[in-house]
Tab-separated table of C-alpha atoms in Angstrom:
chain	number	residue	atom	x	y	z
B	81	UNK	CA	134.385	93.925	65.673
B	82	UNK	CA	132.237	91.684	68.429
B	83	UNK	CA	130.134	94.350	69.521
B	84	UNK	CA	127.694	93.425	67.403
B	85	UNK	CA	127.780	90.218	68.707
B	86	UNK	CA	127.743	91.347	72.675
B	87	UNK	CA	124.791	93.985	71.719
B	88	UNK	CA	122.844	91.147	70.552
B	89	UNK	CA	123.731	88.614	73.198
B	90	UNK	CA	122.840	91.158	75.967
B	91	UNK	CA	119.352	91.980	75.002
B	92	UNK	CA	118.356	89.472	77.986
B	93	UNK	CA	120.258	92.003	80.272
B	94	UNK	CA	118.837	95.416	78.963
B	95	UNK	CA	115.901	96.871	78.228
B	96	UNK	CA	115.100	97.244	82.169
B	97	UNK	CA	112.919	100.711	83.242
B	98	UNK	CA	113.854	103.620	85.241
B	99	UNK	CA	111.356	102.258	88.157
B	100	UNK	CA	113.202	98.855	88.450
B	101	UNK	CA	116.802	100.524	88.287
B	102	UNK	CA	115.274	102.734	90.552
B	103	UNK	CA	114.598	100.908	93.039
B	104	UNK	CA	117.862	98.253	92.552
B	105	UNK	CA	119.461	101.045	93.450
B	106	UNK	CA	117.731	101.569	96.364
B	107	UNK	CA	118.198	98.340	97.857
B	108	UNK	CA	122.094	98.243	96.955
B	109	UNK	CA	122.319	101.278	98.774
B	110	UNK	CA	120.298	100.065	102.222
B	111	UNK	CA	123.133	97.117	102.204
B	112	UNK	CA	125.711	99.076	101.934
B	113	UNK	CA	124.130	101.827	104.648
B	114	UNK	CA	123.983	98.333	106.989
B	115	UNK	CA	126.944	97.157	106.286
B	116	UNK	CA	129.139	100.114	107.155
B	117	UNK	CA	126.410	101.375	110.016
B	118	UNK	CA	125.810	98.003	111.836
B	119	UNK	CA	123.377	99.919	114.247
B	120	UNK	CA	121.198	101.421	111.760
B	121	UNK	CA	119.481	97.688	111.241
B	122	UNK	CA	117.710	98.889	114.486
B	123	UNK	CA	116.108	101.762	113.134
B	124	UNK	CA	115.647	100.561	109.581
B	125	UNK	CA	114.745	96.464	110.440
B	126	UNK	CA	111.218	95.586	111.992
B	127	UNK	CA	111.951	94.381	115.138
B	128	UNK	CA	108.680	94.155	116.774
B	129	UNK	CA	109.605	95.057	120.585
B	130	UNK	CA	110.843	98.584	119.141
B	131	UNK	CA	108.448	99.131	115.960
B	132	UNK	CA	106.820	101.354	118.602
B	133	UNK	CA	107.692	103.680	118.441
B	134	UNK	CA	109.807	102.739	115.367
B	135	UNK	CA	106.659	102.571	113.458
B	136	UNK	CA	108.685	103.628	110.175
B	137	UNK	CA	110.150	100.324	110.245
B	138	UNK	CA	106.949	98.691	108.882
B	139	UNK	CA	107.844	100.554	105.477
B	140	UNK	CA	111.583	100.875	105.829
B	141	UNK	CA	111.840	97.113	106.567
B	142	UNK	CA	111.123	95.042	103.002
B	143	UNK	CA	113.837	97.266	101.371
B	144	UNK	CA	116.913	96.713	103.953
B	145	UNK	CA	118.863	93.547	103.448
B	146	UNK	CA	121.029	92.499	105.468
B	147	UNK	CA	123.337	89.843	103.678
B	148	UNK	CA	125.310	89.912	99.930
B	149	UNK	CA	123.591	87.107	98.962
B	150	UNK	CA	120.178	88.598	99.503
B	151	UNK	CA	120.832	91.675	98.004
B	152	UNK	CA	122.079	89.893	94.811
B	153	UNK	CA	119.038	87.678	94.746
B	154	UNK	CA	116.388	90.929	95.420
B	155	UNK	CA	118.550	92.748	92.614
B	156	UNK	CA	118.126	89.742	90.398
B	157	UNK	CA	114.368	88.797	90.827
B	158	UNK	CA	113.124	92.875	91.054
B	159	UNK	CA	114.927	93.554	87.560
B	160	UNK	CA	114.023	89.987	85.754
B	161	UNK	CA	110.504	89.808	86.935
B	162	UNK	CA	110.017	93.383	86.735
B	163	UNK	CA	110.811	93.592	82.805
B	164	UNK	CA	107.529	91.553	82.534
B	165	UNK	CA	105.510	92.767	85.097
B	166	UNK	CA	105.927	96.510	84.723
B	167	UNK	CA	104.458	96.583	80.900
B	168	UNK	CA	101.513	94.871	81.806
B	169	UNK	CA	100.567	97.024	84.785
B	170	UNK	CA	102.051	100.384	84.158
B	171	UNK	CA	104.597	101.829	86.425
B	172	UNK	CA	102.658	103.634	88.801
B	173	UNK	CA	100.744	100.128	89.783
B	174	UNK	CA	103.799	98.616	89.805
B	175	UNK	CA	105.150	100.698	92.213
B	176	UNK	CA	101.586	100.777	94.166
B	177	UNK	CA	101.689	96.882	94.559
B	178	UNK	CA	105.302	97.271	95.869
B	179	UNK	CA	104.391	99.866	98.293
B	180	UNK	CA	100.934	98.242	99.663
B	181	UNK	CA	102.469	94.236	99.914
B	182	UNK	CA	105.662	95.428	101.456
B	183	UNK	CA	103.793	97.191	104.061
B	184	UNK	CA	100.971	94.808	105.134
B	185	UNK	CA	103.171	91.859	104.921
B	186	UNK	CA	105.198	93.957	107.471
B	187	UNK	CA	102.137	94.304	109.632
B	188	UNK	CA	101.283	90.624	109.361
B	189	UNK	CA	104.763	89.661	109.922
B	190	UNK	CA	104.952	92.363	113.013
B	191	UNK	CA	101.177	90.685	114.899
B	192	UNK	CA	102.423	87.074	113.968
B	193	UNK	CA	106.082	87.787	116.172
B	194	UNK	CA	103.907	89.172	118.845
B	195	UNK	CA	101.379	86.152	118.952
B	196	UNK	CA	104.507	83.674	119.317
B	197	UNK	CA	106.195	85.532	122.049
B	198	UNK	CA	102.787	85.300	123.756
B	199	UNK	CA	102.377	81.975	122.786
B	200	UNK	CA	106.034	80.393	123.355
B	201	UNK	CA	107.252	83.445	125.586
B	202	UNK	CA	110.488	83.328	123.897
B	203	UNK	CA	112.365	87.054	123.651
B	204	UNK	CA	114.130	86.031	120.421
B	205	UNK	CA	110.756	86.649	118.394
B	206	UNK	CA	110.288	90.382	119.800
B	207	UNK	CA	114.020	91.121	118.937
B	208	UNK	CA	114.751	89.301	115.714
B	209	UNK	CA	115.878	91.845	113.035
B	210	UNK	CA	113.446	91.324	110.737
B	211	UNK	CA	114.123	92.434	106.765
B	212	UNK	CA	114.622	91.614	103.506
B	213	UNK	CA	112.892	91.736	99.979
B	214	UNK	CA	112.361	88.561	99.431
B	215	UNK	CA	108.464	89.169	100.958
B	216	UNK	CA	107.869	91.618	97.289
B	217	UNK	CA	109.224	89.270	95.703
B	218	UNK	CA	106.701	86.131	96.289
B	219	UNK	CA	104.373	88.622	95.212
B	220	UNK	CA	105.847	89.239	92.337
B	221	UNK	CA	105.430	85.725	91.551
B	222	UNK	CA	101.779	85.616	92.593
B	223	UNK	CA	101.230	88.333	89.400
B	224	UNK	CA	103.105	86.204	87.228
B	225	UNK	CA	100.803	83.407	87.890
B	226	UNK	CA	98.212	85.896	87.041
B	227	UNK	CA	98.761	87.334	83.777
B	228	UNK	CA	100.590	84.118	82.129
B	229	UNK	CA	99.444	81.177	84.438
B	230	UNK	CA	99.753	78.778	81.765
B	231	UNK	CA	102.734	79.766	79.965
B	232	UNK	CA	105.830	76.953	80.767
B	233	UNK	CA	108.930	77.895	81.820
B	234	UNK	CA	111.976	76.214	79.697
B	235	UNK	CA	114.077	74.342	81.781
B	236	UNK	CA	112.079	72.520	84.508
B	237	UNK	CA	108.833	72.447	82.064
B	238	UNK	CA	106.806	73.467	85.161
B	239	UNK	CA	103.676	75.939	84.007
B	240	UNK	CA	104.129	79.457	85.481
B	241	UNK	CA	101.076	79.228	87.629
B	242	UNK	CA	102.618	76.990	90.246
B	243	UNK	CA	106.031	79.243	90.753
B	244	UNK	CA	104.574	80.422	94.144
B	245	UNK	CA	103.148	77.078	95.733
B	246	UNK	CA	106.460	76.039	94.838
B	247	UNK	CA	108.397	78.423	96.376
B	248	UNK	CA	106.158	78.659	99.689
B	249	UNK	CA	106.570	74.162	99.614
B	250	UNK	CA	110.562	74.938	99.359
B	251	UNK	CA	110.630	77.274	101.676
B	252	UNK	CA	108.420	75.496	104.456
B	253	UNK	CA	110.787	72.402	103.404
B	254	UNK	CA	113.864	73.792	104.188
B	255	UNK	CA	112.400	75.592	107.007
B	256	UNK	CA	112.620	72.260	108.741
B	257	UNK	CA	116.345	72.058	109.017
B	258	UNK	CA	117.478	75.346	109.762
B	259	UNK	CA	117.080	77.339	112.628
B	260	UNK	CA	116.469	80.566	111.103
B	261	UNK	CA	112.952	79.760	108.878
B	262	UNK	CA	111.687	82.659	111.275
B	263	UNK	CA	113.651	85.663	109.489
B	264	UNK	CA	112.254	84.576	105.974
B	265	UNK	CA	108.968	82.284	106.248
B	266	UNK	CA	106.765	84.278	107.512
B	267	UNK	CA	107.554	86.960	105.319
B	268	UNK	CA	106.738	84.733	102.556
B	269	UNK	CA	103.993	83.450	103.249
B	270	UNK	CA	101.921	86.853	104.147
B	271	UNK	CA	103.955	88.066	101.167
B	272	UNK	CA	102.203	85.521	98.605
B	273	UNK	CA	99.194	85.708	100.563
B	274	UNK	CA	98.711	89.651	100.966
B	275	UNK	CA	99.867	90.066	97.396
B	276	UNK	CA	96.654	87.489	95.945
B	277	UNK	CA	94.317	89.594	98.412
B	278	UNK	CA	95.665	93.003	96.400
B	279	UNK	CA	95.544	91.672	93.053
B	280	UNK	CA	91.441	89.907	93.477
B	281	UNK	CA	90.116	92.462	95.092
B	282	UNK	CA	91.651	95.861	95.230
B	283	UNK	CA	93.811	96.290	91.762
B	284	UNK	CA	92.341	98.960	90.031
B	285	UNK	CA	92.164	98.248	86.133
B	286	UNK	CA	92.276	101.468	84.278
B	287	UNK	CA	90.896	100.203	80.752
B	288	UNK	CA	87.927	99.427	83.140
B	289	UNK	CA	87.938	101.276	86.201
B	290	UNK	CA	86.606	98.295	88.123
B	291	UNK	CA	88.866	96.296	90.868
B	292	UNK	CA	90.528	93.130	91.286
B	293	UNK	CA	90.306	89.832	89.311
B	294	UNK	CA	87.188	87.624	90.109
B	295	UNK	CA	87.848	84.837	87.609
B	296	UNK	CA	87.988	81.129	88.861
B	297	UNK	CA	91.268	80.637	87.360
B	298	UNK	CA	93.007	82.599	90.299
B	299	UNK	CA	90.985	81.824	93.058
B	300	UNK	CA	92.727	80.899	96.487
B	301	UNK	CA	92.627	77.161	95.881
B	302	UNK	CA	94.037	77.214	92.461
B	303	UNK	CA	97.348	77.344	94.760
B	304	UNK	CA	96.810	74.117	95.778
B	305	UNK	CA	96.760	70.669	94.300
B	306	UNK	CA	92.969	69.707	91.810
B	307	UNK	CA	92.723	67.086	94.761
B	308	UNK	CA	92.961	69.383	97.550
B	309	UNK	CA	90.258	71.663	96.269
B	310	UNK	CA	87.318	70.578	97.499
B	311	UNK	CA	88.583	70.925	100.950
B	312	UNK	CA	90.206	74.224	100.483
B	313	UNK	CA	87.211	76.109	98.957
B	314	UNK	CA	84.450	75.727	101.477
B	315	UNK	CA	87.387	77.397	103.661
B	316	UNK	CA	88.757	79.756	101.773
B	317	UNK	CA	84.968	80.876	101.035
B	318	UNK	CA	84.625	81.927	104.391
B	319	UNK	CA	87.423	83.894	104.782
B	320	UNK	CA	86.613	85.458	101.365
B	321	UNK	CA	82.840	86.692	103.308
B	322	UNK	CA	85.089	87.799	106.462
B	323	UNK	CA	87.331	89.819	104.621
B	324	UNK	CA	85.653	91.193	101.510
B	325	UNK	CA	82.128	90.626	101.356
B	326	UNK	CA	81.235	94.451	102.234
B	327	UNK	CA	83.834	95.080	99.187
B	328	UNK	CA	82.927	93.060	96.659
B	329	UNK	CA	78.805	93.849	97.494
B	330	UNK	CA	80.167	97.805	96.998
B	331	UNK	CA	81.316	96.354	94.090
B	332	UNK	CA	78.169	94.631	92.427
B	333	UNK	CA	76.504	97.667	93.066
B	334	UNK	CA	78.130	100.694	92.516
B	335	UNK	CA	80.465	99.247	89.357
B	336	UNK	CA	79.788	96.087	88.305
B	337	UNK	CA	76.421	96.829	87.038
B	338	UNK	CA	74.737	99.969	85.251
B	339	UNK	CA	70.924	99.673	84.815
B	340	UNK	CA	71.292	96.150	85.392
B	341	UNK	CA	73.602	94.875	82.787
B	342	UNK	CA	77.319	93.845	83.819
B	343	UNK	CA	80.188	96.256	82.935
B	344	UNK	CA	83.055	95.000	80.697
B	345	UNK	CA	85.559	93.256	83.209
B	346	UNK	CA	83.628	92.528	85.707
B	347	UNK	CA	83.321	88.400	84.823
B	348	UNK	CA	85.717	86.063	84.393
B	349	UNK	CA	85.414	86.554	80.577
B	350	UNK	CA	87.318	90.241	81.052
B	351	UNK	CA	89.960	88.720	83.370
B	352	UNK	CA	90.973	86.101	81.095
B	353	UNK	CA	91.440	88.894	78.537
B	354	UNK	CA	94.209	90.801	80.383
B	355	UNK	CA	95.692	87.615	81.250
B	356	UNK	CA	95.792	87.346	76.975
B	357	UNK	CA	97.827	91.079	77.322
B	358	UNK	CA	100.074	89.883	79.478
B	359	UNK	CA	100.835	86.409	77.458
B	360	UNK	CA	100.983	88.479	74.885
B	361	UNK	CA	103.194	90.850	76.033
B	362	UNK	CA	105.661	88.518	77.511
B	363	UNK	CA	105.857	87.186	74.177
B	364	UNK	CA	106.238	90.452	71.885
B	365	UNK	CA	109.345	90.772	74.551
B	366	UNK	CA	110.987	87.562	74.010
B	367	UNK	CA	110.103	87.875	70.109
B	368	UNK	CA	112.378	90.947	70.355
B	369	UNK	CA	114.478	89.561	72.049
B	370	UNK	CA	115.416	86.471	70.067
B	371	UNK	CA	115.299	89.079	66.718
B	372	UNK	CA	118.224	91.287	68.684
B	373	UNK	CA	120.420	88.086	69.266
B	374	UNK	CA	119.686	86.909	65.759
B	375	UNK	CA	120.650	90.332	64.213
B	376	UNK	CA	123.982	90.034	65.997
B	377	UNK	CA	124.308	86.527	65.101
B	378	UNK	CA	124.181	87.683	61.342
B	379	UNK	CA	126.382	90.978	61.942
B	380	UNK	CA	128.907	88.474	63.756
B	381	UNK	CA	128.959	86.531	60.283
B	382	UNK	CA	129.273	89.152	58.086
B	383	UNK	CA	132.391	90.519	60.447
B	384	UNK	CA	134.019	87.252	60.215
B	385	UNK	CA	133.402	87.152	56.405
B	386	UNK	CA	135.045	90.639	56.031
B	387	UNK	CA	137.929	89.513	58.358
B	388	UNK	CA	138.617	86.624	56.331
């Protein structure tokens, strides 16, 4: 007679997709294959002395983890995070933005080993195994910031906009007193960094066919302290002409305008409209949420009334 009550006190742990099973899965399974074949971590790992001609490992690499612990927490955080992210963007993003920030955050990671080695000429950086989800999932957090930056979380009462300068501050915290920050900081950082590049300029939106999200709300210095900003904008402006001027002037003229006059979502005004989806959508799930745990609350009582 307590199913009822289980069925509603497990809505927080169903309702996941196909995709984010998927892909659970996947990762459960690359633990498990480097766990009982120790010497597949250098095939599957990016370890930058062999990722030539290893290249595969650039891909392979974001999905293999190494320890129980990190497996757990990739689990955890792709299924969780997911279940919100996944509605707003549609699967097949979803699994696009996996794909494209594992990858270059690979190829960041792999140039940045290879520019300490010729910088400190220390071996360990060419033949670190190098791996681990954890790169996807600071990415992750960079969407949440975008579609519900100001919603709070419940606990710490922390809005959901600063979840990845907090975790990057953490991690370059803790980096300080262990001797391993090299295995997981870089990884975060391009992660968080690649994944804001992807999402402002080169997210398709299909309602609107245009790219990215140019609205000031989730420009580059909105990761920073309101103090900080005036310093970090004049910078981050010139890395924003380096890196996607010739984009975002292909933009402005082939689909931002159409005999002159802007297209829908191509101002701020359209971005802060899917960030209203995705509040709203995060909300519509907890709503059905809380109804599912109040329905077994009630079915619970009228068991226990029937018992008695």
């Amino acid at each position: 007679m307590s199913t009822p009550a289980l069925s509603g006190g497990a809505s927080l742990y169903s309702g996941f997709s196909r995709l984010c099973k998927g892909i659970a899965v996947f990762l459960i399974g690359g633990h498990i294959l480097v766990h009982l074949l120790p010497s597949a971590v250098t095939y599957l790992a990016l370890i930058p002395a062999r990722t030539i001609p290893f290249a595969w490992n650039l891909i392979t690499a974001g999905y293999i983890e190494q320890s129980v612990y990190g497996v757990v927490a990739s689990t955890i955080g792709l299924l969780f995070i997911g279940k919100l992210l996944e509605p707003v963007w549609g699967p097949r993003e979803f699994l696009k933005f996996i794909f494209v920030v594992n990858f270059l955050t690979s190829v960041c990671v792999f140039v940045t080993a290879i520019a300490l080695y010729y910088i400190t000429t220390q071996e360990n950086y060419l033949y670190m195994p190098l791996s681990g989800f954890h790169g996807i999932l600071a990415g992750f957090l960079v969407g949440i910031k975008q579609i519900i930056p100001d919603q709070e979380l419940p606990v710490v009462k922390i809005k959901a906009k600063w979840l990845p300068s907090l975790m990057l501050l953490l991690s370059i915290v803790v980096s300080f007193f262990t001797l391993e920050s090299a295995t997981y900081l870089p990884t975060l950082i391009f992660g968080t960094y690649v994944s804001w590049i992807y999402l402002r300029y080169w997210q398709r939106k299909p309602e609107t066919k245009l790219k990215g999200d140019p609205s000031d709300d989730f420009a580059f210095s909105t990761f920073f302290p309101e103090f900080l900003r005036p310093v970090i904008d004049p910078i981050a402006s010139i890395f924003h002409r380096m890196l996607c001027g010739r984009t975002e002037a292909s933009n402005d003229s082939d689909d931002h305008t159409l005999g002159g006059a802007p297209l829908p979502g191509s101002d701020p005004i359209e971005a802060s409209r899917r960030r209203e989806r995705g509040a709203r959508a995060l909300e519509e799930r907890l709503a059905a949420e809380r109804l599912g745990a109040a329905r077994g609350a009630e079915e619970t009582q009228i068991d226990a009334t029937e018992n008695v």
